[in-house]
Amino acid sequence: MPLILNDDQKLLKDSAKDFFSKSMPVKQLRQIRDDEVTECYSTDSWKEIVDLGWSGITVEEEFGGLEFGYLGLGVILEEGGRTLAASPLFSTCVLGAAALSIAGNQEQKSELLPLLVQGDLILSLAIEEGAAHAPQRTRTTASKSGDSFTINGTKTFVLDASSADKMIVVTRTSGEAGSNAGLTLFLVDSNSKGVSITSHKMADSRNACTVVFDNVSVPAANVLGQVDNAADDLQDILSIGQICISADMLGSTREAFERTVEYIKMREQFDTILGTKQALQHRAAQLYTEIELAKSVVIAGLQAIDEGQRGDALAKTASLTKSKVGETFTLASSEAVQMHGGIGMTDEEEIGFFLKRARTTEHTLGDVRYHQNRYGDLLGL
Amino acid sequence: MPLILNDDQKLLKDSAKDFFSKSMPVKQLRQIRDDEVTECYSTDSWKEIVDLGWSGITVEEEFGGLEFGYLGLGVILEEGGRTLAASPLFSTCVLGAAALSIAGNQEQKSELLPLLVQGDLILSLAIEEGAAHAPQRTRTTASKSGDSFTINGTKTFVLDASSADKMIVVTRTSGEAGSNAGLTLFLVDSNSKGVSITSHKMADSRNACTVVFDNVSVPAANVLGQVDNAADDLQDILSIGQICISADMLGSTREAFERTVEYIKMREQFDTILGTKQALQHRAAQLYTEIELAKSVVIAGLQAIDEGQRGDALAKTASLTKSKVGETFTLASSEAVQMHGGIGMTDEEEIGFFLKRARTTEHTLGDVRYHQNRYGDLLGL
Amino acid sequence: MANLETFKSEATAWLEENCPASMRKHGGGADAEFTRKKRSGDSLLWLDRCAEKGWIAPSWPTEYGGGGLSTEEHVALVGIMKKMNIPAPLGGMSLTMIGPTLLELGTEEQKKEHLPGITSGNVHWCQGYSEPNAGSDLANLQTKAEDKGDHFIINGSKIWTSGAMHADWMFCLVRTDPNVQKQKGISFVLFPMTDPGVSLSPIKLISGQSPFCQVFFDNVRAEKSNLIGKVNEGWTVGKRLLQHERSSIGGGGSSRFGISMTLNDAAKKYRGDENGKIDDPLLKLELTRQDIDTQAFALTTKRITDETMSGVTPGFATSMLKYYGSELTKDSAEMMVSIMGPQGLGRDDDRDNFSDDERGSTRAWLFTKALTIAGGCSEVQLDIISKRILELPTG
Amino acid sequence: MANLETFKSEATAWLEENCPASMRKHGGGADAEFTRKKRSGDSLLWLDRCAEKGWIAPSWPTEYGGGGLSTEEHVALVGIMKKMNIPAPLGGMSLTMIGPTLLELGTEEQKKEHLPGITSGNVHWCQGYSEPNAGSDLANLQTKAEDKGDHFIINGSKIWTSGAMHADWMFCLVRTDPNVQKQKGISFVLFPMTDPGVSLSPIKLISGQSPFCQVFFDNVRAEKSNLIGKVNEGWTVGKRLLQHERSSIGGGGSSRFGISMTLNDAAKKYRGDENGKIDDPLLKLELTRQDIDTQAFALTTKRITDETMSGVTPGFATSMLKYYGSELTKDSAEMMVSIMGPQGLGRDDDRDNFSDDERGSTRAWLFTKALTIAGGCSEVQLDIISKRILELPTG
């Protein structure tokens, strides 16, 4: 497949650019932060996104979706990344929808996917337990008792849990921490007895939660996929998540870079336009080159999902994509602040929001270290 | 101790600078290469070095040396590094003398050190067996039979073995490859039966050899230090070697950098002096900063030897020194060729000799990878 | 050297007796930039005891309240305090910038008037250098000082003034002649921040903190007796002072943000296994490299200090130290939050979910972005190195 | 797409039958830059079979001896050959530079005269661009061409002429008007290297090889019929040709140095344990990063090719590809010798102690230093990106 958008995808990209820049500019995020909005996103904007059909963009038509593919979802995420648009799109329509599609049975899909598409179901993936992304080290347990399971444990950095109707919880039903065998996924109602959710204010003005499961009883029917054997499904869900968050990050990276180039074109110091300084020019040119590479891995990653790549092959693609984009976003946002100088240090200037966003997305589903280490392992080194 | 030279050391540095620039300039190395001189160094120049007393600079007075310390030896090595002066100083007076001083018994010292000081004994350390520096992986065996040992194995990258009178050979007398226990050092005459030495022409125009030991019989009196327990002595010998080769590399680094700065000050392109280009200026300034750091770790490393630091502490100092200097020399020599442009690609211009020297010294007693990995281990990470 | 040994053992004994235990831990120096009136408890006690001993400024002459130590003794004292984990009683630009400048370039009257305020821990100074829109181009300053015989009347504005809200006095670059080349026509004056014409507007940073102000001057009075150097020759004084600033910004460290952990500790805590062993090879490598660079930089600072003490003028080496030190500190702060993962990325006001160390690390991460911008940005330092040290030509 | 599938299966069958087995291995393309007269055995056989099929230049029109393939077919053919490990029958600047330039800007007569020599594998071209002391400043050229009615007489010298000793013809930038701005007054001419006024002096490189010459012209004759474009407008032709050069230099690879191993293979062989597992975490990381960058760059080359085929003009993207590709190839060659340790650092003429792979790696390491210098050095490419793509202002 050529690594380019088709005409429909290009049209979608234009619509998305238009929507996000008009309805969800960076200043919306600032407002949400300053107003201390609980969900950390605008529910009105989320409704608009749902009305545009984007919540169901990857969902099969039989469940009410547009079945437009991940390349389509990717351009929406990328344009949303440009304005740092905050919404449950990633937690619900990327991670949640992928989990249901990949691991759900027919009943779960028919019941939940249409609700998700209509914006009536917010989902959240509860996976992390510490500073490092390490699914195989899951310690949250689910023990079987009769027709139900009892979940105990603590999940951290659970995106959008504060507004989620249900959580998809990664648990260990057998085996030792460190082993991929023995993992099981559960659908858990957020208001179940024993679930307590503490909302955090993150540096990027988004929401993340710590969720404690204290003897939470969940019926066996809420198992997503197979008991003890979730590892393969989970790997695919995460690969999709890693590639999609990279699309979001790419948009933010490009925007931060373009704003910086525009800034140094007009900023004067020592009676000289900053942008005439060759040292800055070369750094900008090198960053441009890195961003060109990032664009390529993102489109190739999204295409790989659409073409049905799965398993270790998709995991390798995902690690290529997220490590390359992660490095580039970190560099671009750091250079952006440095080149903006003192003004970039102030809260008043928007560029600082990109710096903060770079670091939280860096930790979403594995940082550069995780992905480079894994890529090397998958290369068989 | 302040990190500066005292007056005597400064005087020595001036003499060394004078000697190497007049008697052993880079063009001497070219001549040696073009004339296919077997030893890959000038025996006349080596005699002059001996006459200056530098062969015995670290050796105790009782054995005929100057007992002037490693900071003194360091300034000679650094100035020699500036002109890429080829001589057995490193193999004989750094590694050989350190091995005798640290591991030798009184008899061995009294017999051999005076010869070494007088220039009548060339020594060579036979340690490497593969691409990576890894003493604990030694596979060359020495098995005891009566009053003697029989050595079997192959050593590679043995510096100056082609002109060595004796070799100090790292062998395994017990234990498995990978273990520090079971290592033993031997003094072996180069003309012993069963020793075959193949001389290599290296890219840096120096000599290195492959030495095969085929049932070489060595009397037990030739053991240097303790049987099976050479690891600690060897570590100290190598630490000293690593710090001293760093001093040599520092001199080459500084020279390559200074030549490059001078070149871009006068070279014109597009009607502009290259050195006015800010991108090159910043790269030069960053390299200058790295070289300042390299200067500090070298003087601190030499001082640590003189102050009696040994064991893991000295190994950590040595890894700090060699990794920092190694990175800097690689960078400086690469930047030197790039900034010299096409002319730097020609054999006629001397800068290429620095590039080649950077890579062979990089592999002398452990590359940057080896030293960074070891430093991390010694940090307890 | 016998005397030095005596000094060392006496100093150790005095410190042992006088430094309160609560100060002797990582983070104990959190109050270092506060003067007496902002302190209480052990922090105040420690300041007062040092003031009495002369050890707020150990190497300054005793007649101005300093400790009168020789350079060797001062170096030894700093070493002992470091080993004993004792923080300096006072930090900040009173000690590191205006003090040394007054000692070097002030008149006897000026020294007598201003230095005792510093050595007693009573007077806090702030710096009036940067102006809106000037960025790193310091000399392009517009704040005007009009000559009124025995005093100047100052109008204009300064920005990025650190600690202006706590400061008692300002040292300030002002334009006394607008009709000459911009580096000429600048004067260096001192005036009290209590002048009714001084007003402040805090600047909110990306870290959520507001440690800097924009300062406005509306007919502020500065006495001519408080002019340092000659009229219209203040640029020289200002540049000399900046060399002191550079070495101090280059240094820095995590303790000022109240972080009680080193990077390696944090890695073991947040990323280590049960035994604190780090099984992420990439992280281990990053920590190794950061440690190597930190050691090499510390040795370089020491080497250049030793060279200076042996009579070599440091000259533009301060630019190199400022450049590398600020980049290193910034990288270190970046690595700290990266080790902590999401816990290193809380919002500053969320005390419920993020520990003090975590919030301190987040603040340090965002704040240290300024280190390579303020005090002559990294790019300017590299320009200085290439032009002044390497003598590369100008286009 | 049915036709494309047919094409693919037919091409596969033809290749299977016609490409000698000895060519189908890593390093089989070592002769790729040689014309017929320098070849023998399977290498000659493969060249001849491709010439007959038109697949020396598969996408060129059949009337000039090309294969007449559509872009899709050409891309498919390259993919199939890569998968089957079959080298291109011919490489070098005849095909990648002067050929495309003639196709685009040559007259019908010029195409008929020169292209069949290329597509038959008979005629080898070299490039007369750089001059002594001009470096990357190509337009600053002094080689003079005097107008003699139906021909020019050329005097001067070119340097860094790759393969001049094997070349039959040269395409050359010459100065036809010295009295105008340097980019004006240049013409693009072709002439045979057999002209008695042409003489060569090989340049010995740091790698020990002499692949380049300095070429001297003493009253060399170039026919006006071999002028490409108009008189004094050769700079435009020359720049167009350079865009072809950039994409080709950016690429490159290890096979041209006769190295039969990938980096990962070499790491397993030289640095691996008994099972080829690499226990050096730092090396593993370097290999990982190099692989990631290589994949990302390959995807970028593909994306830009795909965009071009969909109608987007690549424009200055070639500068980005040249910059990154040449740096990447250089890094890869550097990593190869670094993996081999001392075995990667033999002298070129020491065949006894160093294997072909090792000597090839040493040569590649030293030779690839030129990739970021020749064809517009990396610094010039970054200048182009910043000025032409990012539109940053000039000082």
Coordinates of N, CA and C in Angstrom, one line a residue, chain A residues 1-4 257 261 264-265 273 275-276 278 281-282 284-286 288-290 292-293 295-297 299-300 320 323-324 327 372-373 375-377 379-381, chain D residues 264 268 277-278 284-285 287-289 291-293 295-297 299-300 302-304 306-307 310 320 323-324 379 382-383 385-387 389-395:
Chain A
M1 N 0.9 -1.2 0.0 CA 0.0 0.0 0.0 C 0.9 1.3 0.0
P2 N 0.6 2.2 -0.9 CA 1.3 3.5 -0.8 C 1.1 4.2 0.6
L3 N 2.1 4.8 1.0 CA 2.0 5.5 2.4 C 1.4 6.9 2.2
I4 N 0.2 6.9 1.7 CA -0.4 8.3 1.5 C -1.9 8.1 1.9
F257 N 6.4 22.4 16.6 CA 7.5 22.8 15.7 C 7.1 24.0 14.9
V261 N 9.0 27.6 14.6 CA 9.5 28.2 13.4 C 9.0 29.6 13.2
I264 N 10.6 32.1 15.7 CA 11.9 32.6 15.4 C 12.0 33.4 14.1
K265 N 11.0 33.3 13.3 CA 11.0 34.1 12.1 C 10.7 35.6 12.4
I273 N 17.0 39.0 13.5 CA 15.9 38.1 13.7 C 16.5 36.7 14.1
G275 N 15.7 33.8 13.7 CA 15.6 32.7 12.6 C 16.7 32.9 11.6
T276 N 17.5 34.0 11.6 CA 18.6 34.1 10.7 C 19.9 33.4 11.3
Q278 N 22.3 30.7 12.1 CA 22.5 29.4 11.5 C 22.4 28.2 12.4
Q281 N 18.9 27.5 12.8 CA 18.4 27.0 11.5 C 18.8 25.5 11.4
H282 N 20.0 25.1 11.7 CA 20.4 23.7 11.6 C 19.6 22.9 12.6
A284 N 16.7 23.5 13.7 CA 15.3 23.4 13.1 C 15.2 22.4 12.0
A285 N 16.3 22.4 11.1 CA 16.3 21.5 10.0 C 16.4 20.1 10.4
Q286 N 17.2 19.8 11.5 CA 17.3 18.5 12.0 C 16.0 18.0 12.6
Y288 N 13.1 19.1 11.7 CA 12.2 18.9 10.6 C 12.4 17.5 10.1
T289 N 13.6 17.1 9.9 CA 13.9 15.7 9.4 C 13.4 14.6 10.3
E290 N 13.6 14.8 11.6 CA 13.1 13.8 12.5 C 11.5 13.7 12.4
E292 N 9.8 14.4 9.8 CA 9.4 13.7 8.6 C 9.4 12.2 8.8
L293 N 10.4 11.7 9.6 CA 10.5 10.3 9.9 C 9.3 9.9 10.8
K295 N 6.4 11.2 10.8 CA 5.2 11.1 10.0 C 5.1 9.7 9.3
S296 N 6.3 9.3 8.8 CA 6.3 8.0 8.1 C 5.9 6.8 9.0
V297 N 6.5 6.8 10.2 CA 6.2 5.6 11.0 C 4.7 5.6 11.5
I299 N 2.0 6.8 9.8 CA 1.1 6.4 8.7 C 1.3 4.9 8.4
A300 N 2.6 4.4 8.5 CA 2.8 3.0 8.3 C 2.2 2.2 9.4
L320 N 8.4 0.6 17.1 CA 9.0 1.5 16.2 C 8.3 2.8 16.2
S323 N 8.4 4.7 19.8 CA 9.7 5.2 20.2 C 10.2 6.3 19.4
K324 N 9.9 6.2 18.1 CA 10.4 7.3 17.2 C 9.6 8.6 17.5
E327 N 10.5 10.1 21.0 CA 11.8 10.9 21.0 C 11.6 12.2 20.3
Q372 N 12.1 0.8 23.0 CA 13.4 0.4 22.4 C 13.9 -0.9 23.0
N373 N 13.7 -1.1 24.3 CA 14.1 -2.4 24.8 C 13.3 -3.6 24.1
Y375 N 11.7 -3.5 21.2 CA 12.1 -3.6 19.8 C 13.3 -4.5 19.6
G376 N 14.3 -4.2 20.5 CA 15.5 -5.0 20.4 C 15.3 -6.4 20.7
D377 N 14.4 -6.7 21.7 CA 14.1 -8.1 22.0 C 13.4 -8.8 20.8
L379 N 13.7 -8.0 17.7 CA 14.7 -8.2 16.7 C 15.5 -9.5 16.9
G380 N 15.4 -10.0 18.1 CA 16.2 -11.2 18.4 C 17.6 -10.9 18.8
L381 N 17.9 -9.7 19.2 CA 19.3 -9.4 19.6 C 19.7 -10.0 20.9
Chain D
N264 N 23.5 -6.7 12.4 CA 23.1 -7.6 13.5 C 23.8 -8.9 13.4
K268 N 26.3 -10.5 16.3 CA 26.2 -11.9 16.8 C 27.5 -12.7 16.7
K277 N 23.7 -14.6 21.3 CA 23.0 -13.6 22.1 C 24.0 -12.5 22.5
I278 N 23.6 -11.3 22.4 CA 24.5 -10.2 22.8 C 24.3 -9.7 24.2
K284 N 23.5 -3.7 22.3 CA 22.2 -4.0 21.9 C 21.3 -2.8 21.6
L285 N 21.5 -1.8 22.5 CA 20.7 -0.6 22.3 C 21.1 0.1 21.0
L287 N 22.3 -1.1 18.3 CA 21.8 -1.9 17.2 C 20.3 -1.6 17.0
T288 N 19.6 -1.6 18.1 CA 18.2 -1.3 18.1 C 17.9 0.0 17.5
R289 N 18.6 1.0 18.0 CA 18.3 2.4 17.5 C 18.7 2.5 16.0
D291 N 18.6 0.1 13.8 CA 17.5 -0.5 13.1 C 16.3 0.3 13.0
I292 N 15.9 0.9 14.1 CA 14.7 1.8 14.1 C 14.9 2.9 13.1
D293 N 16.0 3.6 13.2 CA 16.3 4.7 12.3 C 16.3 4.3 10.8
Q295 N 14.7 1.7 9.5 CA 13.3 1.4 9.1 C 12.5 2.7 8.9
A296 N 12.7 3.6 9.8 CA 12.0 4.9 9.7 C 12.4 5.6 8.5
F297 N 13.7 5.5 8.1 CA 14.2 6.2 6.9 C 13.7 5.5 5.7
L299 N 10.9 3.9 5.4 CA 9.5 4.2 5.3 C 9.3 5.7 4.7
T300 N 10.3 6.5 5.1 CA 10.2 7.9 4.7 C 10.5 8.0 3.2
K302 N 10.0 5.7 1.1 CA 8.8 5.1 0.4 C 7.7 6.2 0.4
R303 N 7.5 6.8 1.5 CA 6.3 7.7 1.6 C 6.6 8.9 0.6
I304 N 7.8 9.4 0.5 CA 8.0 10.5 -0.4 C 7.9 10.0 -1.9
D306 N 5.9 7.6 -2.8 CA 4.5 7.4 -3.0 C 3.8 8.8 -3.2
E307 N 4.2 9.8 -2.5 CA 3.7 11.1 -2.6 C 4.0 11.7 -4.0
S310 N 1.9 10.2 -6.5 CA 0.5 10.6 -6.5 C 0.4 12.1 -6.9
M320 N 16.5 16.6 2.4 CA 16.3 15.9 3.7 C 16.7 14.4 3.5
Y323 N 20.6 14.3 3.3 CA 21.2 14.6 4.6 C 21.1 13.3 5.5
Y324 N 19.8 12.9 5.7 CA 19.6 11.8 6.7 C 20.2 10.5 6.2
E379 N 26.0 20.1 5.9 CA 25.7 21.5 6.4 C 24.9 22.2 5.3
L382 N 21.3 21.1 5.3 CA 20.6 21.7 6.4 C 20.3 23.1 6.1
D383 N 21.2 23.8 5.4 CA 20.9 25.2 5.0 C 19.7 25.2 4.0
I385 N 17.3 23.0 3.7 CA 16.1 22.7 4.4 C 15.6 23.9 5.1
S386 N 16.5 24.6 5.8 CA 16.0 25.7 6.6 C 15.6 26.9 5.8
K387 N 16.2 27.1 4.7 CA 15.9 28.2 3.8 C 14.7 27.9 2.9
I389 N 12.7 25.0 2.7 CA 11.5 24.3 3.2 C 10.9 25.1 4.4
L390 N 11.7 25.4 5.4 CA 11.2 26.1 6.5 C 11.0 27.6 6.3
E391 N 11.7 28.1 5.2 CA 11.6 29.5 4.9 C 12.1 30.4 6.0
L392 N 13.1 29.9 6.7 CA 13.8 30.8 7.7 C 14.5 31.9 6.9
P393 N 14.6 33.1 7.5 CA 15.2 34.2 6.8 C 16.7 34.2 6.7
T394 N 17.3 34.9 5.7 CA 18.7 35.0 5.6 C 19.2 36.2 6.3
G395 N 20.3 36.1 7.0 CA 20.8 37.2 7.8 C 21.2 38.5 7.0

